Amino acid sequence: MKINLSSKEYDCQRVFCIGRNYVEHIEELGNDRPESPVIFSKPATSLVTAGSTIRFPRCGETPHFETELVVLIGKKGVPENFEDAATFVSGLAVGYDLTLRETQNHLLGKALPWEICKGFDDSAPIGKFVPFSGSAADLAKIEFSGSINGKLRQSGDTAKMIFPIPELLLAISKYWELLPGDLIYTGTPPGVGALSAGDTLSATDHAGNTFEWVLENPGK
Ligand code: ZN
């Protein structure tokens, strides 16, 4: 997917995601606090731009919502340290990491990969990116929120992350050299829940921009 940010166009080929990055969310799902960032990925084809309809999963399972802050990587390379990692961030947006929770619990129970419960078609709704050129400290005070059918369900603040954004970039780049256009879904704050067919999802970023998507109602 092409991402436009202040007259520059990025070609997004990879979507990384972080699981279990907020203490209160770990507690609500009854998971253990991770020793290092939990990294997984979605295909870039799972992205859905704001204003679109999210296709209902053809497997028939209703997805759950997770509102997240999403980082856009602006340059190629491997960050040297915490402060240097912040210089790789060129934009921030809000998005949803849609999850087939029932399938996920089943896979987790059998220690199988998460691919189908996290990376299905349209599992990554994404808002528009706001340019970022600040420091690591600036990345630790970003607020965002998510609402379903107009009702506020999740409020996020990067200050409450277990692993701050620069640390996530350092962890990912141990395995993948960062590339311009890479996206990183940085984990969800508490308040996750099930959607229903036809629901309207909205997310508001730190600049006050709100984006909307509708989950298809296949019964209609
Ligand atoms: Zn998530």
PDB file of C-alpha atoms and ligand atoms in Angstrom:
ATOM      1  CA  MET A   1       0.000   0.000   0.000  1.00  0.00           C
ATOM      2  CA  LYS A   2       1.185   3.540  -0.766  1.00  0.00           C
ATOM      3  CA  ILE A   3       1.342   5.932   2.174  1.00  0.00           C
ATOM      4  CA  ASN A   4       1.548   9.664   1.582  1.00  0.00           C
ATOM      5  CA  LEU A   5       3.148  11.849   4.202  1.00  0.00           C
ATOM      6  CA  SER A   6       4.002  15.511   3.666  1.00  0.00           C
ATOM      7  CA  SER A   7       4.614  15.200  -0.112  1.00  0.00           C
ATOM      8  CA  LYS A   8       6.648  11.990   0.317  1.00  0.00           C
ATOM      9  CA  GLU A   9       5.278   8.637  -0.781  1.00  0.00           C
ATOM     10  CA  TYR A  10       6.167   5.460   1.086  1.00  0.00           C
ATOM     11  CA  ASP A  11       5.612   1.957  -0.229  1.00  0.00           C
ATOM     12  CA  CYS A  12       4.500  -0.193   2.704  1.00  0.00           C
ATOM     13  CA  GLN A  13       5.521  -3.815   2.253  1.00  0.00           C
ATOM     14  CA  ARG A  14       5.640  -4.949   5.877  1.00  0.00           C
ATOM     15  CA  VAL A  15       3.361  -4.559   8.866  1.00  0.00           C
ATOM     16  CA  PHE A  16       4.915  -5.518  12.194  1.00  0.00           C
ATOM     17  CA  CYS A  17       2.790  -5.775  15.318  1.00  0.00           C
ATOM     18  CA  ILE A  18       3.552  -5.909  19.004  1.00  0.00           C
ATOM     19  CA  GLY A  19       1.514  -7.986  21.426  1.00  0.00           C
ATOM     20  CA  ARG A  20       1.163  -7.496  25.201  1.00  0.00           C
ATOM     21  CA  ASN A  21       2.667  -4.033  25.523  1.00  0.00           C
ATOM     22  CA  TYR A  22       0.346  -2.517  28.140  1.00  0.00           C
ATOM     23  CA  VAL A  23       0.109  -3.989  31.653  1.00  0.00           C
ATOM     24  CA  GLU A  24      -3.646  -3.450  32.015  1.00  0.00           C
ATOM     25  CA  HIS A  25      -4.356  -5.196  28.693  1.00  0.00           C
ATOM     26  CA  ILE A  26      -2.231  -8.195  29.703  1.00  0.00           C
ATOM     27  CA  GLU A  27      -4.222  -8.393  32.931  1.00  0.00           C
ATOM     28  CA  GLU A  28      -7.604  -8.247  31.145  1.00  0.00           C
ATOM     29  CA  LEU A  29      -6.628 -11.229  28.951  1.00  0.00           C
ATOM     30  CA  GLY A  30      -4.898 -13.079  31.786  1.00  0.00           C
ATOM     31  CA  ASN A  31      -1.523 -13.241  29.993  1.00  0.00           C
ATOM     32  CA  ASP A  32       1.985 -13.074  31.476  1.00  0.00           C
ATOM     33  CA  ARG A  33       4.118  -9.942  31.257  1.00  0.00           C
ATOM     34  CA  PRO A  34       6.631 -10.589  28.442  1.00  0.00           C
ATOM     35  CA  GLU A  35      10.404 -10.421  29.048  1.00  0.00           C
ATOM     36  CA  SER A  36      10.953  -8.950  25.594  1.00  0.00           C
ATOM     37  CA  PRO A  37       8.575  -7.487  22.991  1.00  0.00           C
ATOM     38  CA  VAL A  38       6.180 -10.022  21.430  1.00  0.00           C
ATOM     39  CA  ILE A  39       6.571  -9.499  17.664  1.00  0.00           C
ATOM     40  CA  PHE A  40       4.299 -10.786  14.932  1.00  0.00           C
ATOM     41  CA  SER A  41       3.296  -9.493  11.510  1.00  0.00           C
ATOM     42  CA  LYS A  42       0.399  -9.073   9.135  1.00  0.00           C
ATOM     43  CA  PRO A  43       0.623  -9.014   5.333  1.00  0.00           C
ATOM     44  CA  ALA A  44       0.631  -5.459   3.942  1.00  0.00           C
ATOM     45  CA  THR A  45      -2.514  -6.472   2.031  1.00  0.00           C
ATOM     46  CA  SER A  46      -4.408  -6.574   5.348  1.00  0.00           C
ATOM     47  CA  LEU A  47      -4.331  -2.746   5.578  1.00  0.00           C
ATOM     48  CA  VAL A  48      -7.635  -0.890   5.131  1.00  0.00           C
ATOM     49  CA  THR A  49      -7.663   2.873   4.625  1.00  0.00           C
ATOM     50  CA  ALA A  50     -10.013   5.136   6.565  1.00  0.00           C
ATOM     51  CA  GLY A  51     -13.516   5.524   5.200  1.00  0.00           C
ATOM     52  CA  SER A  52     -13.599   1.951   3.883  1.00  0.00           C
ATOM     53  CA  THR A  53     -15.745  -1.031   4.686  1.00  0.00           C
ATOM     54  CA  ILE A  54     -13.952  -3.847   6.482  1.00  0.00           C
ATOM     55  CA  ARG A  55     -14.914  -7.129   4.831  1.00  0.00           C
ATOM     56  CA  PHE A  56     -16.403  -9.578   7.320  1.00  0.00           C
ATOM     57  CA  PRO A  57     -13.997 -12.529   7.745  1.00  0.00           C
ATOM     58  CA  ARG A  58     -15.061 -15.287   5.343  1.00  0.00           C
ATOM     59  CA  CYS A  59     -14.314 -17.895   8.036  1.00  0.00           C
ATOM     60  CA  GLY A  60     -17.417 -16.549   9.778  1.00  0.00           C
ATOM     61  CA  GLU A  61     -15.819 -15.557  13.100  1.00  0.00           C
ATOM     62  CA  THR A  62     -16.546 -12.017  14.336  1.00  0.00           C
ATOM     63  CA  PRO A  63     -13.326 -10.083  15.003  1.00  0.00           C
ATOM     64  CA  HIS A  64     -12.384  -8.276  18.220  1.00  0.00           C
ATOM     65  CA  PHE A  65     -11.032  -4.723  18.151  1.00  0.00           C
ATOM     66  CA  GLU A  66      -7.676  -3.455  19.461  1.00  0.00           C
ATOM     67  CA  THR A  67      -6.985   0.279  18.999  1.00  0.00           C
ATOM     68  CA  GLU A  68      -3.298   0.962  18.549  1.00  0.00           C
ATOM     69  CA  LEU A  69      -0.773   3.655  17.783  1.00  0.00           C
ATOM     70  CA  VAL A  70       0.998   2.857  14.511  1.00  0.00           C
ATOM     71  CA  VAL A  71       4.529   3.980  13.673  1.00  0.00           C
ATOM     72  CA  LEU A  72       5.751   4.670  10.121  1.00  0.00           C
ATOM     73  CA  ILE A  73       9.445   4.058   9.505  1.00  0.00           C
ATOM     74  CA  GLY A  74      11.068   6.745   7.346  1.00  0.00           C
ATOM     75  CA  LYS A  75      14.524   5.389   6.605  1.00  0.00           C
ATOM     76  CA  LYS A  76      16.508   2.212   5.984  1.00  0.00           C
ATOM     77  CA  GLY A  77      18.876   0.866   8.584  1.00  0.00           C
ATOM     78  CA  VAL A  78      19.449  -0.573  12.029  1.00  0.00           C
ATOM     79  CA  PRO A  79      19.160   1.903  14.912  1.00  0.00           C
ATOM     80  CA  GLU A  80      22.272   2.075  17.111  1.00  0.00           C
ATOM     81  CA  ASN A  81      20.585   2.908  20.390  1.00  0.00           C
ATOM     82  CA  PHE A  82      17.395   4.106  22.081  1.00  0.00           C
ATOM     83  CA  GLU A  83      17.728   7.761  21.041  1.00  0.00           C
ATOM     84  CA  ASP A  84      18.836   6.890  17.501  1.00  0.00           C
ATOM     85  CA  ALA A  85      15.759   4.646  17.106  1.00  0.00           C
ATOM     86  CA  ALA A  86      13.473   7.674  17.424  1.00  0.00           C
ATOM     87  CA  THR A  87      15.073   9.179  14.299  1.00  0.00           C
ATOM     88  CA  PHE A  88      13.678   6.267  12.259  1.00  0.00           C
ATOM     89  CA  VAL A  89      10.086   7.327  13.030  1.00  0.00           C
ATOM     90  CA  SER A  90       8.694   9.619  10.343  1.00  0.00           C
ATOM     91  CA  GLY A  91       4.966   9.398  11.086  1.00  0.00           C
ATOM     92  CA  LEU A  92       2.322   8.304  13.571  1.00  0.00           C
ATOM     93  CA  ALA A  93      -1.249   7.158  13.011  1.00  0.00           C
ATOM     94  CA  VAL A  94      -4.029   5.308  14.786  1.00  0.00           C
ATOM     95  CA  GLY A  95      -5.272   1.964  13.598  1.00  0.00           C
ATOM     96  CA  TYR A  96      -6.967  -1.234  14.637  1.00  0.00           C
ATOM     97  CA  ASP A  97      -5.344  -4.615  15.077  1.00  0.00           C
ATOM     98  CA  LEU A  98      -8.397  -6.798  14.414  1.00  0.00           C
ATOM     99  CA  THR A  99      -8.144 -10.213  15.996  1.00  0.00           C
ATOM    100  CA  LEU A 100     -10.075 -13.480  15.828  1.00  0.00           C
ATOM    101  CA  ARG A 101      -9.875 -13.998  19.587  1.00  0.00           C
ATOM    102  CA  GLU A 102     -11.515 -17.407  19.692  1.00  0.00           C
ATOM    103  CA  THR A 103      -9.118 -18.736  17.054  1.00  0.00           C
ATOM    104  CA  GLN A 104      -6.207 -17.028  18.822  1.00  0.00           C
ATOM    105  CA  ASN A 105      -6.997 -18.732  22.122  1.00  0.00           C
ATOM    106  CA  HIS A 106      -7.269 -22.052  20.310  1.00  0.00           C
ATOM    107  CA  LEU A 107      -3.888 -21.523  18.580  1.00  0.00           C
ATOM    108  CA  LEU A 108      -2.234 -20.320  21.789  1.00  0.00           C
ATOM    109  CA  GLY A 109      -3.454 -23.440  23.568  1.00  0.00           C
ATOM    110  CA  LYS A 110      -1.731 -25.597  20.973  1.00  0.00           C
ATOM    111  CA  ALA A 111       1.368 -23.361  20.696  1.00  0.00           C
ATOM    112  CA  LEU A 112       0.621 -22.773  16.989  1.00  0.00           C
ATOM    113  CA  PRO A 113       1.416 -19.599  14.982  1.00  0.00           C
ATOM    114  CA  TRP A 114      -0.985 -16.609  15.132  1.00  0.00           C
ATOM    115  CA  GLU A 115      -1.100 -15.956  11.361  1.00  0.00           C
ATOM    116  CA  ILE A 116      -4.773 -16.701  10.670  1.00  0.00           C
ATOM    117  CA  CYS A 117      -6.170 -14.917  13.748  1.00  0.00           C
ATOM    118  CA  LYS A 118      -4.135 -11.748  13.160  1.00  0.00           C
ATOM    119  CA  GLY A 119      -3.264 -11.482   9.478  1.00  0.00           C
ATOM    120  CA  PHE A 120      -6.552 -12.146   7.687  1.00  0.00           C
ATOM    121  CA  ASP A 121      -7.894  -9.810   4.950  1.00  0.00           C
ATOM    122  CA  ASP A 122      -8.760  -6.314   6.237  1.00  0.00           C
ATOM    123  CA  SER A 123      -7.386  -7.029   9.719  1.00  0.00           C
ATOM    124  CA  ALA A 124      -5.399  -3.777   9.803  1.00  0.00           C
ATOM    125  CA  PRO A 125      -7.553  -0.622   9.467  1.00  0.00           C
ATOM    126  CA  ILE A 126      -5.210   2.379   9.375  1.00  0.00           C
ATOM    127  CA  GLY A 127      -5.773   6.150   9.696  1.00  0.00           C
ATOM    128  CA  LYS A 128      -3.762   8.883   7.970  1.00  0.00           C
ATOM    129  CA  PHE A 129      -0.239   9.530   9.194  1.00  0.00           C
ATOM    130  CA  VAL A 130       0.860  12.691  10.978  1.00  0.00           C
ATOM    131  CA  PRO A 131       4.543  13.581  10.420  1.00  0.00           C
ATOM    132  CA  PHE A 132       6.839  13.015  13.406  1.00  0.00           C
ATOM    133  CA  SER A 133      10.344  14.406  13.883  1.00  0.00           C
ATOM    134  CA  GLY A 134      10.715  14.468  17.658  1.00  0.00           C
ATOM    135  CA  SER A 135      12.846  12.683  20.226  1.00  0.00           C
ATOM    136  CA  ALA A 136      12.464   9.404  22.110  1.00  0.00           C
ATOM    137  CA  ALA A 137      10.947  11.384  24.996  1.00  0.00           C
ATOM    138  CA  ASP A 138       8.312  12.822  22.630  1.00  0.00           C
ATOM    139  CA  LEU A 139       7.312   9.289  21.605  1.00  0.00           C
ATOM    140  CA  ALA A 140       6.529   8.525  25.249  1.00  0.00           C
ATOM    141  CA  LYS A 141       3.645  10.989  25.487  1.00  0.00           C
ATOM    142  CA  ILE A 142       1.345  10.173  22.582  1.00  0.00           C
ATOM    143  CA  GLU A 143      -2.358   9.761  23.308  1.00  0.00           C
ATOM    144  CA  PHE A 144      -4.985   8.094  21.113  1.00  0.00           C
ATOM    145  CA  SER A 145      -8.402   6.520  21.469  1.00  0.00           C
ATOM    146  CA  GLY A 146     -10.871   4.163  19.857  1.00  0.00           C
ATOM    147  CA  SER A 147     -14.675   4.198  19.806  1.00  0.00           C
ATOM    148  CA  ILE A 148     -17.234   1.680  18.617  1.00  0.00           C
ATOM    149  CA  ASN A 149     -20.569   3.039  17.362  1.00  0.00           C
ATOM    150  CA  GLY A 150     -19.636   6.406  18.848  1.00  0.00           C
ATOM    151  CA  LYS A 151     -18.940   5.078  22.330  1.00  0.00           C
ATOM    152  CA  LEU A 152     -15.397   5.497  23.720  1.00  0.00           C
ATOM    153  CA  ARG A 153     -13.928   2.055  24.409  1.00  0.00           C
ATOM    154  CA  GLN A 154     -10.146   2.480  24.559  1.00  0.00           C
ATOM    155  CA  SER A 155      -7.830   5.305  25.594  1.00  0.00           C
ATOM    156  CA  GLY A 156      -4.134   4.826  24.959  1.00  0.00           C
ATOM    157  CA  ASP A 157      -1.087   6.687  26.184  1.00  0.00           C
ATOM    158  CA  THR A 158       2.387   5.573  25.086  1.00  0.00           C
ATOM    159  CA  ALA A 159       3.666   6.533  28.557  1.00  0.00           C
ATOM    160  CA  LYS A 160       1.998   3.349  29.791  1.00  0.00           C
ATOM    161  CA  MET A 161       3.791   1.002  27.390  1.00  0.00           C
ATOM    162  CA  ILE A 162       5.914  -1.775  28.882  1.00  0.00           C
ATOM    163  CA  PHE A 163       8.402  -1.415  26.007  1.00  0.00           C
ATOM    164  CA  PRO A 164       8.586   2.160  24.676  1.00  0.00           C
ATOM    165  CA  ILE A 165       8.562   2.716  20.912  1.00  0.00           C
ATOM    166  CA  PRO A 166      12.377   3.063  20.484  1.00  0.00           C
ATOM    167  CA  GLU A 167      12.818  -0.227  22.315  1.00  0.00           C
ATOM    168  CA  LEU A 168      10.334  -1.885  19.930  1.00  0.00           C
ATOM    169  CA  LEU A 169      12.380  -0.661  16.954  1.00  0.00           C
ATOM    170  CA  LEU A 170      15.596  -1.986  18.521  1.00  0.00           C
ATOM    171  CA  ALA A 171      13.917  -5.366  19.121  1.00  0.00           C
ATOM    172  CA  ILE A 172      12.502  -5.642  15.576  1.00  0.00           C
ATOM    173  CA  SER A 173      15.792  -4.601  13.964  1.00  0.00           C
ATOM    174  CA  LYS A 174      17.600  -7.505  15.630  1.00  0.00           C
ATOM    175  CA  TYR A 175      15.821  -9.623  12.998  1.00  0.00           C
ATOM    176  CA  TRP A 176      14.781  -7.227  10.215  1.00  0.00           C
ATOM    177  CA  GLU A 177      16.669  -4.198   8.917  1.00  0.00           C
ATOM    178  CA  LEU A 178      14.153  -1.354   9.037  1.00  0.00           C
ATOM    179  CA  LEU A 179      12.898  -0.100   5.670  1.00  0.00           C
ATOM    180  CA  PRO A 180      11.076   3.082   4.691  1.00  0.00           C
ATOM    181  CA  GLY A 181       7.350   2.303   4.643  1.00  0.00           C
ATOM    182  CA  ASP A 182       7.486  -0.317   7.404  1.00  0.00           C
ATOM    183  CA  LEU A 183       4.562   0.004   9.818  1.00  0.00           C
ATOM    184  CA  ILE A 184       4.563  -1.068  13.441  1.00  0.00           C
ATOM    185  CA  TYR A 185       1.329  -1.578  15.388  1.00  0.00           C
ATOM    186  CA  THR A 186       2.601  -0.918  18.900  1.00  0.00           C
ATOM    187  CA  GLY A 187       0.163  -2.859  21.076  1.00  0.00           C
ATOM    188  CA  THR A 188      -3.220  -2.190  22.573  1.00  0.00           C
ATOM    189  CA  PRO A 189      -4.297  -0.507  25.813  1.00  0.00           C
ATOM    190  CA  PRO A 190      -7.095  -2.103  27.906  1.00  0.00           C
ATOM    191  CA  GLY A 191     -10.719  -2.109  26.793  1.00  0.00           C
ATOM    192  CA  VAL A 192     -10.587  -4.569  23.888  1.00  0.00           C
ATOM    193  CA  GLY A 193     -13.799  -6.347  22.989  1.00  0.00           C
ATOM    194  CA  ALA A 194     -15.898  -8.099  20.380  1.00  0.00           C
ATOM    195  CA  LEU A 195     -17.366  -6.303  17.365  1.00  0.00           C
ATOM    196  CA  SER A 196     -20.723  -7.021  15.751  1.00  0.00           C
ATOM    197  CA  ALA A 197     -21.445  -7.062  12.021  1.00  0.00           C
ATOM    198  CA  GLY A 198     -22.303  -3.527  10.861  1.00  0.00           C
ATOM    199  CA  ASP A 199     -20.436  -1.785  13.708  1.00  0.00           C
ATOM    200  CA  THR A 200     -18.751   1.556  13.061  1.00  0.00           C
ATOM    201  CA  LEU A 201     -15.171   1.712  14.328  1.00  0.00           C
ATOM    202  CA  SER A 202     -13.527   5.074  14.835  1.00  0.00           C
ATOM    203  CA  ALA A 203     -10.112   6.059  16.084  1.00  0.00           C
ATOM    204  CA  THR A 204      -8.714   9.450  17.087  1.00  0.00           C
ATOM    205  CA  ASP A 205      -5.015  10.280  16.879  1.00  0.00           C
ATOM    206  CA  HIS A 206      -2.849  12.578  19.056  1.00  0.00           C
ATOM    207  CA  ALA A 207      -3.512  15.483  16.674  1.00  0.00           C
ATOM    208  CA  GLY A 208      -7.285  15.116  17.097  1.00  0.00           C
ATOM    209  CA  ASN A 209      -7.985  13.593  13.664  1.00  0.00           C
ATOM    210  CA  THR A 210     -10.736  10.961  13.687  1.00  0.00           C
ATOM    211  CA  PHE A 211     -11.038   8.120  11.167  1.00  0.00           C
ATOM    212  CA  GLU A 212     -13.886   5.688  10.575  1.00  0.00           C
ATOM    213  CA  TRP A 213     -14.483   2.218   9.186  1.00  0.00           C
ATOM    214  CA  VAL A 214     -17.583   0.021   9.029  1.00  0.00           C
ATOM    215  CA  LEU A 215     -17.507  -3.727   9.574  1.00  0.00           C
ATOM    216  CA  GLU A 216     -19.469  -5.325   6.754  1.00  0.00           C
ATOM    217  CA  ASN A 217     -22.751  -6.975   7.716  1.00  0.00           C
ATOM    218  CA  PRO A 218     -22.877 -10.084   5.531  1.00  0.00           C
ATOM    219  CA  GLY A 219     -26.482 -10.737   6.582  1.00  0.00           C
ATOM    220  CA  LYS A 220     -27.635  -7.569   4.804  1.00  0.00           C
TER     221      LYS A 220
HETATM  222 ZN    ZN B   1      -2.707  -5.780  19.043  1.00  0.00          ZN
END
